mmCIF file of C-alpha atoms in Angstrom:
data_model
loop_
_atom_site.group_PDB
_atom_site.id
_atom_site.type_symbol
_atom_site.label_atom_id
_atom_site.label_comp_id
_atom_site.label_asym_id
_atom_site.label_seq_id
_atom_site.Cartn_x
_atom_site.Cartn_y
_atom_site.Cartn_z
ATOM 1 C CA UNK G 1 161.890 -52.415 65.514
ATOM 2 C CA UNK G 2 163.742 -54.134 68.459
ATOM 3 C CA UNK G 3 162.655 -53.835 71.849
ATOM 4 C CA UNK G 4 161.071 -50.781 73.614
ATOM 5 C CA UNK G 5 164.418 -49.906 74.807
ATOM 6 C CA UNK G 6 166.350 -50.399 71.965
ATOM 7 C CA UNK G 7 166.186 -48.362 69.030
ATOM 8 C CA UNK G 8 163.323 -47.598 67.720
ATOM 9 C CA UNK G 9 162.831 -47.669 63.662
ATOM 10 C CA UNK G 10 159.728 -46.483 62.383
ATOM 11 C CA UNK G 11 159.243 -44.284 59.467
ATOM 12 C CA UNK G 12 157.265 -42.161 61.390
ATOM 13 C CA UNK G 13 160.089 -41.135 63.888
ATOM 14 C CA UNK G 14 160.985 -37.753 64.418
ATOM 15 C CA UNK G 15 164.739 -37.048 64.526
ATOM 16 C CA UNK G 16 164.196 -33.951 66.144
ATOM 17 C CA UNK G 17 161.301 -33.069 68.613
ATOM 18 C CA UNK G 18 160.483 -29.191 68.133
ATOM 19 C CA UNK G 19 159.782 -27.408 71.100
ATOM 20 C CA UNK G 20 156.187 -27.984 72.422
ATOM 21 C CA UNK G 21 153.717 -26.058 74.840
ATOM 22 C CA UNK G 22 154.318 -27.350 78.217
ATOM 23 C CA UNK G 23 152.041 -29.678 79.508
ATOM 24 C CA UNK G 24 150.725 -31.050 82.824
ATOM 25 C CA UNK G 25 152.340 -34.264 84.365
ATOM 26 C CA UNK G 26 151.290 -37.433 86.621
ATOM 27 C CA UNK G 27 152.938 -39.573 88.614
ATOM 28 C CA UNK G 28 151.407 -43.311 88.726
ATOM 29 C CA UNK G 29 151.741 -46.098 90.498
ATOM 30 C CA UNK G 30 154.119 -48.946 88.790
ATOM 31 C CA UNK G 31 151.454 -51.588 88.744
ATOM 32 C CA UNK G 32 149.210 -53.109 85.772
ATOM 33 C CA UNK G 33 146.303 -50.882 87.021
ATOM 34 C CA UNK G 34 148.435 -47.844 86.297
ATOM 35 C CA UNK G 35 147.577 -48.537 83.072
ATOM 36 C CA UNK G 36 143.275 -47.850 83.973
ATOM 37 C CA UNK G 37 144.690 -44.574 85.810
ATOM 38 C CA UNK G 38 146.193 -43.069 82.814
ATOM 39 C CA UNK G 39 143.302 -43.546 80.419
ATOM 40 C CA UNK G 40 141.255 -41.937 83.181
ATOM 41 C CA UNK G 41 143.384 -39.067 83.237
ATOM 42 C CA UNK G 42 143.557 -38.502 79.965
ATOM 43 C CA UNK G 43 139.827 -38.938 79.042
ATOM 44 C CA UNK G 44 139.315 -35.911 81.544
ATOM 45 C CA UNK G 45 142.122 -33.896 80.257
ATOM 46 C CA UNK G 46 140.810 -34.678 76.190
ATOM 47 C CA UNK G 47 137.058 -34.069 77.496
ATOM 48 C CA UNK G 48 138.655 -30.309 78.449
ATOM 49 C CA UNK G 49 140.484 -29.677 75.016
ATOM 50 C CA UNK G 50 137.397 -31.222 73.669
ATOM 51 C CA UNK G 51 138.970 -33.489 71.535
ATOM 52 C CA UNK G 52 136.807 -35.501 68.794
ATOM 53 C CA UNK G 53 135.957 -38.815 70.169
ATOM 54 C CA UNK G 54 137.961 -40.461 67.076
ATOM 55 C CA UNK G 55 141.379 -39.309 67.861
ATOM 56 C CA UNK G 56 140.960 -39.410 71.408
ATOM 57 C CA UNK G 57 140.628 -43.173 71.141
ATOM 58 C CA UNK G 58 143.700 -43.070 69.298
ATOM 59 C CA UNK G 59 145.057 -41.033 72.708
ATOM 60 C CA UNK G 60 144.148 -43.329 75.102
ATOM 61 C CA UNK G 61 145.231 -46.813 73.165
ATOM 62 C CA UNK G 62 148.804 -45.076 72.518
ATOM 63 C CA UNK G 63 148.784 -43.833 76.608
ATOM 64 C CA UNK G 64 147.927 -47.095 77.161
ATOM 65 C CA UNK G 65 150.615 -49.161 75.419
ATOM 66 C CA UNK G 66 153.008 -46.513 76.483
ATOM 67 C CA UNK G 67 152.410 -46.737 80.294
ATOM 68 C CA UNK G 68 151.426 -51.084 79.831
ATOM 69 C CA UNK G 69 155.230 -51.183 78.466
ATOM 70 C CA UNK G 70 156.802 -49.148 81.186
ATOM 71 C CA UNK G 71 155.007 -51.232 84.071
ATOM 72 C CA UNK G 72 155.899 -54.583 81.524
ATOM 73 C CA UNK G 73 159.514 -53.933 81.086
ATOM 74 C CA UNK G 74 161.423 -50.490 83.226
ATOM 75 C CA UNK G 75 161.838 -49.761 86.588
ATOM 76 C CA UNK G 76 159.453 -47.445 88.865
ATOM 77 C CA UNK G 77 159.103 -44.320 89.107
ATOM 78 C CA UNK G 78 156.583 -43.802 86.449
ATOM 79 C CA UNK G 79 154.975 -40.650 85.350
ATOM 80 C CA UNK G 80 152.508 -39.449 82.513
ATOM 81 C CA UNK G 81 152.657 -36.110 80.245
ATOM 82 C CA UNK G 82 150.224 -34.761 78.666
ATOM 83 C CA UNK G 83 150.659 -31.569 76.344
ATOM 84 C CA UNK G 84 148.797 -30.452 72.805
ATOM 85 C CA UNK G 85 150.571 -28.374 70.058
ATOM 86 C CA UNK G 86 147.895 -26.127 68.560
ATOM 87 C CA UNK G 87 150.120 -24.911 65.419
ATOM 88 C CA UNK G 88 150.667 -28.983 64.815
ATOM 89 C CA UNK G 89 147.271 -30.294 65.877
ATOM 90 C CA UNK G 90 148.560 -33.229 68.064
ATOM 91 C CA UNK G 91 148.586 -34.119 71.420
ATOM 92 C CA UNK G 92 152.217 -34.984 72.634
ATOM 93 C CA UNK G 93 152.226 -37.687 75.257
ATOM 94 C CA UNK G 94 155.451 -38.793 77.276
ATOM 95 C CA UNK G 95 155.653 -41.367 79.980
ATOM 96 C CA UNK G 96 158.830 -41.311 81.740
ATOM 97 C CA UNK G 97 160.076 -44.384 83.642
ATOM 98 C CA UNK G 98 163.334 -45.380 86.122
ATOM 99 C CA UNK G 99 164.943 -47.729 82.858
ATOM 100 C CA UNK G 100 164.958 -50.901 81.994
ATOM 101 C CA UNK G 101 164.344 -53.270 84.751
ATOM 102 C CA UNK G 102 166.966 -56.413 85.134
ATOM 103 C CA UNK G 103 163.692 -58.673 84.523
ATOM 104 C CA UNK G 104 160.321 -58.309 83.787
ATOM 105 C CA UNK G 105 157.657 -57.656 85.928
ATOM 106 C CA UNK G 106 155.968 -60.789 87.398
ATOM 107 C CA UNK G 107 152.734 -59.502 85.911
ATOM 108 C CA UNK G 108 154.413 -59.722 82.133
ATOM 109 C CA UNK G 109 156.010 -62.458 82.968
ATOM 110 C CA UNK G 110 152.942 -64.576 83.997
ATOM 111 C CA UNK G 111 151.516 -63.840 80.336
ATOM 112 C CA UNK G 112 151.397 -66.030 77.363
ATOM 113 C CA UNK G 113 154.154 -64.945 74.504
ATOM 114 C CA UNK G 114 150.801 -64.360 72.454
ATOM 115 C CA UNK G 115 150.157 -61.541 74.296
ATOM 116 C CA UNK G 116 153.260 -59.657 74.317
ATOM 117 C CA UNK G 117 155.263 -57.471 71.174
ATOM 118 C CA UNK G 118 152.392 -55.789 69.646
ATOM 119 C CA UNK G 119 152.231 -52.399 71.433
ATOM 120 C CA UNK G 120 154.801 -50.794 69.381
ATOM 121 C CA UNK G 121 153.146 -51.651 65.757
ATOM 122 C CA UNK G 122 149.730 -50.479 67.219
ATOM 123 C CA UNK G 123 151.939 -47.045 68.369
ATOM 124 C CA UNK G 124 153.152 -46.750 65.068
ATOM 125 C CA UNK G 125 149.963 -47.195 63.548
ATOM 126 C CA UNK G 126 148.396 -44.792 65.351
ATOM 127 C CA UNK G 127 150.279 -42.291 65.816
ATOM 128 C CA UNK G 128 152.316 -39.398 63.500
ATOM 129 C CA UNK G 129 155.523 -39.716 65.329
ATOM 130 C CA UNK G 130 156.823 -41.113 68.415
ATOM 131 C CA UNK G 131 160.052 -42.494 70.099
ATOM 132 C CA UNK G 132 162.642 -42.517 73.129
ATOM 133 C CA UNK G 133 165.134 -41.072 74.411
ATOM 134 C CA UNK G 134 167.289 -42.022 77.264
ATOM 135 C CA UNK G 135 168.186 -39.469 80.329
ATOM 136 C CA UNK G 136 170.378 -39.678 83.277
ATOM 137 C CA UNK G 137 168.411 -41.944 86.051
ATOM 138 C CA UNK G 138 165.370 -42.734 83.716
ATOM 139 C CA UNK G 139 163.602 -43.227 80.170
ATOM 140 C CA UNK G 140 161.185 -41.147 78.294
ATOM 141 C CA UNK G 141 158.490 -42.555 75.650
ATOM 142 C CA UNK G 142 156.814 -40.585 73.448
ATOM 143 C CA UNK G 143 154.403 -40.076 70.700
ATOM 144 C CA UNK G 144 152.488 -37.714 68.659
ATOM 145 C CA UNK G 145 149.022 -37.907 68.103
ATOM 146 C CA UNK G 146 146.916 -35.767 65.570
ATOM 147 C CA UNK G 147 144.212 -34.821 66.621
ATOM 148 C CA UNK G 148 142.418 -33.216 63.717
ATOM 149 C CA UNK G 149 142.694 -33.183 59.977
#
């Protein structure tokens, strides 16, 4: 794997996403707390598809990674996606971002380089597929989590 906006390589990696039902999206703040906002979010939105407690963990550490590397390493805006597949039994998240940014944040950058490069191995851990893809003005990050056996 290189870097989160390089190519990804993970035998887990979907080619091809299949079309999904739509989901609900939110916009957060580009700041290391946005982080706390999005596991808050989706702890309320797993609590309503009443997810078991075991894969939403799995949820909320890949939503966090996902939305720690954004505010780490791309420009603002930054928004989360939340959507479940009932024929698949996963929970698709995406967090879009504005790119990569020139530099990194002053938060990342104030960290030790022990703390830094293991989001994507716990992502592909975790999850059953995930990915990016680049669009016009910004970058999308996803995964797929199952969410029962």
């Amino acid at each position: 794997m290189t870097s989160t906006y390089g190519p990804t390589v993970s035998p887990r990696q979907a080619a091809v996403r299949r079309t999904r039902a739509p989901g609900h999206a939110w916009p957060l703040a580009h700041c290391p707390e946005a982080a706390k906002a999005a596991r808050t979010i989706t702890r309320v939105v797993l609590a309503q598809w009443r997810v078991a407690d075991e894969a939403a963990d799995s949820v909320l550490l890949t939503v966090s990674e996902l939305v720690t590397n954004a505010v780490e390493h791309a420009q603002p805006p930054l928004h989360l996606e939340l959507s479940r597949d009932p024929g698949t039994r996963r929970v698709h998240i995406e967090v879009r971002d504005g790119g990569p940014a020139a530099t990194e944040s002053a938060w990342a950058a104030s960290r030790t380089r022990g703390e830094h490069g293991r989001g994507l191995q716990i992502i592909d851990q975790l999850t059953a597929a995930h990915g990016d893809r680049a669009e016009p003005g910004h970058a999308i990050h996803w995964a797929d989590v199952a969410i029962a056996a």
